[in-house]
Each structure stands twice: as C-alpha cells, then as structure tokens.
Amino acid sequence: MRQQVCLITGGCGFVGRHLVARLAARHRNLFIVDDLSTGQHPALWLRGYVRSQHSDLEVFTNGDTTIQFLKTDAIDFFWRELRGERILAADAVPEVYHLASIVGGRSVIDGDPLLVATDLAIDALFFRWAAKHRDRIGRILYASSSAAYPIGLQQSVGLEGSIALREDMISFQENIGKPDMTYGWSKLTGEYLATLAAERYGMKVACVRPFSGYGEDQDLSYPVPAIAYRAAGREMPLTVWGTGKQARDFVYIDDCIDAMLLTLEKVTDARGINIGSGRLTSFIEVAQMFARLEGYETPVKPLIDAPVGVQSRYCDPTLVHALGWRATTSLEDGFSKVLEMAHRRRAATAA
Ligand SMILES: NC(=O)c1ccc[n+]([C@@H]2O[C@H](COP(=O)([O-])OP(=O)(O)OC[C@H]3O[C@@H](n4cnc5c(N)ncnc54)[C@H](O)[C@@H]3O)[C@@H](O)[C@H]2O)c1
C-alpha cells in the first residue's frame, strides 16, 4: 500500500496547533517539522495520543491518526532531504502546509529584522525541496501574510482615508511596493517562489494572507492576548502600544483555519488570498472592548515609545467570500474566549 503523509512545517506554533487538530480528523498520517523556537511540544497539546520514540522521531498515535514529530530546524530538514536523505518516508505527500517562520510579533519584526530574514532561507529551501519532490506532492499551502502588502497603502490613521487591501495590490507583473520589514519581504518573496512553483513546475499551490489572527492560546507577545491579560488583572489605566489609534483586521483562529483549508481546496495557481473580516479595529477599541467584557471602567493609556507598525491594515474580503468563506466568530465572542483564558493564565501564575 502506498504510504501517504501530510507535512506541516511550523506545526507546533499557534496556527499550526489548530491546523494539526483539524487535519488529524481528516488524515491518517501527519508529519510535523518544528524547531520549537516559539512552538510548543506536541505532548503539551495533543490530547488522547500515546507517545513513543523512534530514533529522533517522536510518534503520537490515537488509533486513527499517527502524527510524527521531528524537532529540527526546517532549514536542516530541507537541506538533508535535498542532499538525498529520505527523512519524510512516504510515497505520496497529498498536502503540505508550510508555516515554519520566525514571526514573533511587532517587537521582533521591528527589533531584529536580520533574524526574521532567516525566513527567506527557510522559504527558498522549502520551494526548492518542493520542486524536487513535485511528483509525490499533491497540494501546497504557503502561509504568506498581510505584511506582504505595500506599507505605503497603510499609513492613514482611522477609517477615513484608509485602504482595504485587495489581493491585486500585489502584482509581480507591475512595480512592487515596499512590504513590512524583512518579515513582509520574506512573505512577498515566498509568494513569488510559490508563483514560480505553480507556473514553471506545474505544482498546485495556494497562498494565504492572514490579517491579525488571534485566539486563546496565542503567545502573550501578541497584542490581543496581552491586552486581555492586563484587563483580566484590571490594569488601570489599561495600556496599549503606540497611540492606540493604529488599527488591524482581527480574525479568530478557527475562522482562519477554515479559510486556509478552503483556499487549499479551491486555489491552485498560487494567487494570494486575504483572510480577514474586512473590519478595521483600533487598539484603543480593543482595550475598551476588553475592559467592557471584564466589567470595569478605565482610561486607555498609550505607550508612545513602543513599536506600532503601520497605521491601518485591513482587507477587502471579496475574494475569500467568493470562495465560500465567512467569519463565523464575532469579535465580541472571540475576545470573550481570550479573556476567559487570560483569567486561567493569571490563576496558573498565582498558584
Ligand atoms: N497568526 C497570524 O495571525 C498570522 C498572520 C499572518 C501570517 N501568519 C503566518 O502563519 C504561520 C504561522 O504563524 P503563527 O502565528 O502560528 O506563528 P508561530 O510563531 O506561533 O509559529 C511558527 C512556528 O514555526 C516554528 N519555527 C520557526 N522557525 C523555524 C525553523 N527554522 N524551523 C522549524 N520550525 C520553525 C516555531 O517554533 C513555531 O512553532 C507563519 O508563517 C506566519 O507568518 C500568521
């Protein structure tokens, strides 16, 4: 029988953990490559699996699904495979989800751009590996980002004058605008490599551009869980980075995964697809919403010296809607879940 395995790089990260949970219900064999630089070991989040060790591979099985986990740098993994080692022992790889990336939130993106530029190396090797193995790979999902959009389009403060980012505002046929730091450059370049993989190598590739994904188990270095954590402690005044007028398009993680899976199913030519609500929400509004959900009144205090990124980043969701996706979790419901988790995190720290 042909051995089939789906590969997920960066599968132990915030998005990866949610994705793996979904994929485990659809596939019998998954293979995760993650160096755990920011990710969490699968033993911490895979529930109901029995773990065993086979050389440097950890194997988790629940009777229905087997998940192999290799703790390694994706760069090493793809180099070793390119040099002829067969680490991913499978005749067919029906789906590949390439999420491994140094992300790290605004302080890393602005504070250590040459570290983040490592993403260029990860993606270059990934696509070279994919091209070499194209005969056994079915479909690829490349996790790009809204950071690939030109920052020049995202400088208006407030809704008035701001621009809903549309997929065709990135075009490899025309002049390319400057993306957001090395993180944005790597995603933009990754999308270009994805286009080459589709056009020149005949591969089926989908690129997604998530806006600000958030959820309960997101790291506290990201703004939504961080503000929730402070609100859960009834911080007064409640602080936000920058003026707080900078605004984003927030999308709940389950909705984000739905959109990723749908895009992989429906798009094969590597065109980028936005994943966002189309709604612009400022960080002041985020803080006010958490204070309201927590049930206390507080002024919101800007931390002017903190890094903020662009002023307004939100999407035109027309294309993802046309694929059949709608966000099903309102900001209110999603933030309530994050706040509940913030209380649990506080209780765990206090214990
Ligand atoms: N979360 C969002 O809202 C969002 C938005 C836009 C794009 N994305 C993209 O989605 C993907 C996942 O993002 P996330 O929010 O889960 O980030 P994350 O930091 O939680 O996950 C990234 C994972 O990649 C792993 N990793 C990093 N460098 C690696 C390397 N060299 N080798 C192997 N593993 C490595 C980390 O350990 C981590 O588990 C990323 O590509 C990111 O750019 C996410």
XYZ file of C-alpha atoms and ligand atoms in Angstrom:
395
model
C 0.000 0.000 0.000
C 1.229 3.496 -0.817
C 2.283 5.366 2.284
C 0.703 8.850 2.393
C 1.792 11.573 4.797
C 0.803 15.238 5.067
C 3.663 17.537 6.035
C 3.204 20.539 8.307
C 6.195 22.764 8.944
C 5.856 25.032 11.959
C 3.054 22.726 13.115
C 3.714 23.408 16.815
C 3.031 27.155 16.551
C -0.199 28.996 17.211
C -1.715 28.432 13.760
C -0.037 25.029 13.385
C -1.564 23.551 16.544
C -5.088 24.452 15.422
C -4.388 23.226 11.911
C -2.980 19.890 13.109
C -6.074 19.341 15.263
C -8.254 19.772 12.158
C -6.043 17.697 9.883
C -5.911 14.837 12.371
C -9.643 14.375 11.818
C -9.133 14.121 8.035
C -5.870 12.237 7.553
C -4.304 9.091 8.966
C -0.693 10.262 8.839
C 0.786 13.665 9.614
C 4.416 14.718 9.885
C 5.379 17.870 11.783
C 8.711 19.634 11.405
C 9.267 22.314 14.035
C 12.336 23.516 15.917
C 10.180 24.657 18.875
C 11.837 28.084 18.775
C 8.420 29.537 19.601
C 6.263 26.442 19.215
C 5.043 24.122 21.959
C 5.999 20.456 22.186
C 3.119 18.261 20.894
C 2.984 16.370 24.212
C 1.589 19.599 25.689
C -1.319 19.971 23.267
C -2.045 16.633 21.576
C -4.727 15.109 23.799
C -5.582 11.397 23.818
C -2.459 10.288 21.946
C 0.078 7.678 23.024
C 3.671 8.799 22.536
C 6.647 6.681 21.512
C 10.197 7.493 20.444
C 11.789 6.099 17.273
C 15.328 7.392 16.975
C 14.967 11.187 16.659
C 11.285 10.921 15.679
C 8.522 11.167 18.244
C 5.361 9.357 17.230
C 1.909 10.138 18.611
C -0.974 7.846 17.840
C -4.603 7.620 18.888
C -5.532 4.525 16.899
C -6.971 6.539 13.992
C -4.212 9.015 13.296
C -0.454 8.883 13.602
C 1.441 12.112 13.997
C 5.204 12.028 13.614
C 7.114 14.926 15.113
C 10.677 15.840 14.226
C 12.217 18.605 16.314
C 14.553 20.233 13.871
C 15.259 23.429 12.032
C 13.318 23.402 8.742
C 16.489 24.626 7.016
C 18.372 21.493 8.160
C 15.407 19.301 7.287
C 15.144 20.538 3.705
C 18.938 20.538 3.202
C 19.209 16.964 4.390
C 16.342 15.917 2.124
C 17.835 17.828 -0.812
C 21.128 16.024 -0.264
C 19.337 12.712 -0.672
C 18.375 11.708 2.865
C 14.824 10.364 2.982
C 13.550 11.655 6.280
C 9.953 12.021 5.143
C 9.466 8.369 4.264
C 6.307 8.494 2.132
C 5.381 7.580 -1.425
C 2.914 10.457 -1.590
C 2.543 13.744 0.238
C -1.013 14.799 -0.632
C -0.866 18.081 1.294
C 1.968 20.265 2.517
C 1.328 23.178 4.876
C 4.345 25.437 5.100
C 4.013 27.569 8.226
C 7.543 27.492 9.690
C 8.616 31.066 10.028
C 10.147 33.440 12.529
C 7.205 35.717 13.312
C 7.412 36.903 16.887
C 5.122 39.930 16.986
C 5.921 43.564 16.387
C 8.897 43.779 18.784
C 10.734 41.022 16.869
C 9.682 42.221 13.401
C 10.925 45.758 14.140
C 13.610 44.869 16.678
C 15.555 42.062 14.984
C 14.953 42.289 11.221
C 18.028 40.248 10.281
C 16.886 37.380 12.486
C 13.492 37.483 10.772
C 15.269 37.491 7.377
C 16.105 33.837 8.099
C 12.595 33.242 6.743
C 13.995 33.909 3.261
C 16.324 30.925 3.680
C 13.548 28.694 5.054
C 11.247 29.505 2.126
C 13.953 29.256 -0.548
C 14.879 25.750 0.600
C 11.260 24.785 1.063
C 10.316 25.608 -2.526
C 13.493 24.021 -3.888
C 12.633 20.846 -1.961
C 9.012 21.012 -3.169
C 10.072 21.339 -6.795
C 12.390 18.358 -6.454
C 9.599 16.247 -4.968
C 6.768 17.605 -7.099
C 5.869 14.169 -8.420
C 4.852 12.978 -4.966
C 3.366 16.246 -3.647
C -0.336 16.948 -4.165
C -1.069 20.475 -2.947
C 0.863 23.121 -1.058
C -0.430 25.791 1.273
C 2.032 28.640 1.740
C 1.368 30.855 4.766
C 2.067 34.338 3.483
C 0.864 37.382 5.415
C -0.858 40.730 5.150
C 2.650 42.070 5.890
C 3.438 41.443 2.208
C 1.268 44.444 1.199
C 2.954 47.773 0.485
C 3.229 49.767 3.708
C 2.593 52.936 1.698
C -1.059 51.867 1.460
C -1.408 51.534 5.231
C -0.465 54.921 6.653
C -3.858 56.592 7.198
C -4.948 56.989 10.796
C -8.577 55.967 11.342
C -11.119 54.600 8.914
C -11.341 57.772 6.857
C -8.792 57.626 4.057
C -7.662 54.112 4.942
C -7.485 51.488 2.207
C -8.977 47.989 2.322
C -6.115 45.892 0.967
C -7.078 43.958 -2.148
C -5.155 40.966 -3.485
C -4.266 42.696 -6.774
C -2.382 45.418 -4.869
C 0.486 42.936 -5.008
C 1.379 42.140 -8.581
C 4.554 40.506 -9.854
C 3.816 41.967 -13.304
C 3.992 45.574 -12.083
C 6.005 47.644 -9.655
C 6.175 46.105 -6.227
C 5.584 48.352 -3.209
C 7.747 48.114 -0.112
C 6.369 45.487 2.290
C 6.564 45.479 6.101
C 10.206 44.975 7.152
C 12.091 41.722 6.410
C 9.036 39.772 7.552
C 6.991 41.292 4.718
C 9.865 40.900 2.229
C 10.145 37.208 3.055
C 6.411 36.660 2.580
C 6.397 38.638 -0.660
C 9.377 36.626 -1.912
C 7.741 33.415 -0.720
C 4.667 34.251 -2.787
C 6.890 34.870 -5.801
C 8.552 31.480 -5.310
C 5.081 29.945 -4.952
C 4.092 31.530 -8.277
C 7.189 30.034 -9.928
C 6.390 26.632 -8.413
C 2.908 26.812 -9.937
C 3.804 28.349 -13.314
C 7.153 26.750 -14.098
C 6.947 23.463 -12.203
C 3.235 22.739 -12.597
C 2.599 22.500 -8.861
C -0.696 23.186 -7.096
C -0.047 25.967 -4.634
C -2.327 28.174 -2.554
C -1.038 31.290 -0.784
C -2.973 32.813 2.098
C -2.525 36.289 3.535
C -3.969 36.151 7.045
C -4.508 39.517 8.726
C -4.372 39.593 12.530
C -5.208 36.062 13.658
C -5.915 35.726 17.365
C -7.085 33.089 19.816
C -6.960 31.854 23.383
C -3.644 30.009 23.214
C -1.724 32.708 21.340
C 1.515 33.811 22.952
C 1.390 36.849 25.230
C 3.860 38.646 22.944
C 0.852 39.295 20.655
C -1.411 42.259 21.378
C -4.851 40.654 21.768
C -3.916 38.102 24.483
C -1.566 40.672 26.091
C -4.269 43.351 26.406
C -6.728 40.686 27.620
C -4.216 39.590 30.259
C -3.832 43.147 31.529
C -7.602 43.680 31.502
C -8.109 40.425 33.428
C -5.843 41.940 36.095
C -7.964 45.122 35.930
C -4.951 47.217 34.961
C -5.769 50.892 35.457
C -5.172 52.712 33.200
C -5.200 49.938 30.596
C -2.114 50.350 28.396
C -1.826 49.856 24.646
C 1.269 50.195 22.470
C 1.721 53.380 20.419
C -1.072 55.916 20.227
C -3.548 53.040 20.138
C -5.105 54.630 17.067
C -3.304 52.149 14.837
C -5.810 49.574 13.699
C -5.950 45.990 12.439
C -8.318 43.416 10.975
C -8.779 40.702 13.604
C -9.776 37.173 12.678
C -10.464 34.346 15.117
C -8.176 31.344 14.723
C -10.915 28.786 13.926
C -12.185 31.033 11.126
C -8.627 31.468 9.906
C -8.134 27.682 9.692
C -11.454 27.298 7.828
C -10.282 29.833 5.268
C -6.882 28.167 4.894
C -8.412 24.742 4.250
C -10.921 26.176 1.800
C -8.225 28.075 -0.075
C -6.086 24.964 -0.353
C -9.058 23.109 -1.764
C -10.049 25.771 -4.312
C -6.916 27.641 -5.357
C -4.009 26.031 -7.201
C -2.294 28.859 -9.078
C -0.531 30.454 -6.072
C -2.533 33.682 -6.150
C -2.629 35.259 -2.687
C -5.959 35.172 -0.837
C -6.787 37.527 2.043
C -8.037 36.065 5.302
C -9.685 38.806 7.308
C -13.030 40.248 8.296
C -12.748 43.485 6.344
C -13.306 45.413 9.589
C -10.774 47.883 10.966
C -10.482 47.952 14.784
C -8.067 50.248 16.631
C -6.098 49.084 19.665
C -7.951 51.653 21.763
C -11.181 49.901 20.733
C -9.610 46.522 21.549
C -8.722 47.763 25.046
C -12.157 49.306 25.564
C -13.829 46.088 24.474
C -11.767 44.018 26.932
C -12.490 46.457 29.772
C -16.196 46.240 28.974
C -16.120 42.437 28.814
C -14.205 42.383 32.108
C -16.817 44.706 33.592
C -14.709 47.651 34.745
C -14.167 51.222 33.628
C -10.710 52.512 32.857
C -8.999 55.100 30.728
C -6.773 53.682 27.955
C -3.160 54.829 28.179
C -0.913 54.955 25.088
C 2.701 53.764 25.368
C 4.137 56.118 22.786
C 7.668 54.634 22.663
C 6.502 51.079 21.902
C 6.732 49.745 18.309
C 3.460 50.012 16.417
C 3.925 49.058 12.757
C 1.639 50.542 10.122
C -1.401 52.674 10.988
C -4.212 50.813 9.271
C -4.132 47.249 7.978
C -7.372 45.601 6.906
C -8.566 43.630 3.962
C -11.094 43.598 1.226
C -12.501 40.083 1.790
C -14.350 39.837 -1.559
C -12.198 37.006 -2.943
C -12.274 34.807 0.152
C -16.031 35.379 0.361
C -16.315 34.250 -3.257
C -14.580 31.006 -2.259
C -17.458 30.470 0.179
C -15.877 31.605 3.470
C -17.373 33.868 6.101
C -16.011 34.667 9.541
C -18.362 32.963 11.986
C -16.914 34.237 15.276
C -17.726 37.847 16.174
C -15.040 39.991 17.793
C -17.121 40.048 20.961
C -17.310 36.232 21.155
C -13.666 35.701 20.201
C -12.429 38.292 22.708
C -14.616 36.764 25.446
C -12.822 33.438 24.931
C -9.424 35.154 25.046
C -10.400 36.957 28.247
C -11.515 33.707 29.853
C -8.119 32.207 29.028
C -6.399 35.313 30.430
C -8.076 34.612 33.769
C -6.901 30.994 33.643
C -3.368 32.153 32.831
C -3.438 34.550 35.790
C -4.759 31.861 38.110
C -1.993 29.470 36.951
C 0.687 32.127 37.581
C -0.698 32.906 41.024
C -0.854 29.194 42.027
N -1.013 34.277 13.391
C -1.335 35.150 12.434
O -2.225 35.967 12.577
C -0.614 35.139 11.112
C -0.840 36.189 10.244
C -0.189 36.199 9.022
C 0.646 35.159 8.681
N 0.862 34.144 9.543
C 1.801 33.083 9.150
O 1.322 31.815 9.601
C 2.433 30.997 10.007
C 2.238 30.549 11.435
O 2.184 31.696 12.280
P 1.950 31.577 13.840
O 1.157 32.754 14.255
O 1.472 30.234 14.169
O 3.433 31.790 14.388
P 4.208 30.933 15.488
O 5.467 31.654 15.812
O 3.283 30.604 16.604
O 4.522 29.604 14.708
C 5.660 29.430 13.888
C 6.195 28.043 14.148
O 7.343 27.846 13.325
C 8.376 27.284 14.119
N 9.647 27.664 13.503
C 10.188 28.897 13.413
N 11.363 28.839 12.768
C 11.548 27.543 12.434
C 12.585 26.841 11.758
N 13.663 27.464 11.289
N 12.461 25.510 11.611
C 11.368 24.847 12.077
N 10.363 25.460 12.729
C 10.454 26.781 12.898
C 8.168 27.828 15.517
O 8.756 27.038 16.523
C 6.644 27.846 15.594
O 6.156 26.634 16.086
C 3.682 31.826 9.805
O 4.250 31.520 8.558
C 3.160 33.249 9.797
O 3.993 34.093 9.074
C 0.260 34.114 10.772
